[in-house]
Amino acid sequence: MTTTAPVFQLVPLAQLHESPLNPRKHFDPKSLEELTASITASGIITPLVVRPNAGGFEIAAGHRRYRAAQKAGLTEAPCVVRPMTEAEFVEILSIENGRREDLTPLEEAEGYRLLMTKAGYSVERIAERIGMSVKYVYDRVKLLQLAPAAQTLLRDGTITAGHAILLARLTPKDQARVIGDPKDVERGGLLKYESLLWDPEEQGRPKELERVKPVSVRELEAWIDEHVRFDAAKADPMLFAETVGTVTAAKETAEKIVPITHQPYIDPEAREGRTFGPRSWKRADGKKGSKPCEHAVTGVIAVGPGRGEAFKVCIDKDKCATHWGAEKRARARQAARGEMGGSQTGAQDRWEREQAKRQEEQERKEAERARWTKAEPVILQALAAAVKKAPTKARGLLASIVLEHCQDRGYGAKRHDAGDYVPRGTTAEDVLRHAAFTLLAIELRTWQAPEEFPRRAKAFGLDVRKLVDQVAPVPKAKPDSAAPTSAPKKTKKRKQ
């Protein structure tokens, strides 16, 4: 601590300079004009707080008053001159300024970071000084991990601090997925088009009238739970302290850790390897009515409600009588009835086989859909080049596509970024090409596209399946060591 008493004095503005450590980077012009008018009329009522530095004085508190005094034409300003340690200076710069002047969430975060790095403050001490919770301070500091695109959305007021805090907990790659493509924002989970009672383009008005706005914080949190897979290895110790502790303990004892979910269906974007569904695991930690067992392993909810929670689960259907005994006995009874000629067990077995087959087919289609989505930009580029070369006869390929879709699909199709690939132009031929490409883009993004669109593309001389394989190759299947490599051959015995 410094012992020299502060001194009040009038300091020439030429001897004052702003601190490069000041977290505030943006000064609202309107607010600054109002302060300038007040200083012009009444002068500076509250002195600036400064410290001697490099032949002048470095401002700790009063950066806005300093700028307003310059605009008002003053030559000097009242100041409290205090010799300060770096820690004392940073505290005034970050905390006292934050109380007097509204900082943006990012500026507030930068101030707390300064206190931690320059003054050696802990999160707990900062929380005590500003009268807020530890979680509040930690969430603010976490905002500094926002990707540049997310920081821009926060600065310009498109999203709130609540949205930003949820984004900051994700990796940059996942943040980009949540934000989505600026040309098609509804592919992400953060933004959506504001509902209008009319279509701006149909009314001949600028498309910019179709405003983009964020979903609610609760909707964003639900979207993240469904679409972003939780990675326990990268979990934040502050946000998921209990989970990190549970997973760390499991690793130290070489206990198995498995991803689980309460949901029977997992979005393809959040699917990675096997995730145990609700019929494949049972809670086994003695909580919420569960029973412990010797076969328990650590389960971490990877997707869906409860994302990020970790607790003991049992997945051993063959050995655990505590959790799976009733099901094993039921299967045994069904098998016994089947041996006695009962038809119910046979029907149940057929139903289960059909369900498994349908599930397998559904997973195959979802995997193919994911590959297709990844290859869409490449297909669109190739398709755009082909459409630009196609003849524009009244009964040609392009005209037939337009007529077919206008008759069958009406006007409810979602708009796409066709203008970026095939501009509307000014001639009838340009318009026809643009319209045909728009409808082709709609076809490309339907659920049935992986099966149906290749035939359409073939008419343009495109092999889109080849493009899909180039952009998103089929993952190599892992060999099943338990499965026989080939069926045993049957040999007929010769009659003697």
XYZ file of C-alpha atoms in Angstrom, residues 94 172 189 280 324 354 421-422 492:
9
model
C -11.554 -1.558 -13.250
C -14.817 -21.796 -31.256
C -29.539 -22.151 -33.066
C -29.370 -49.239 -22.203
C -31.335 -56.103 -15.129
C -38.168 -55.184 -37.271
C -24.633 -18.503 -57.224
C -26.856 -17.556 -60.185
C -23.484 -83.528 -47.455
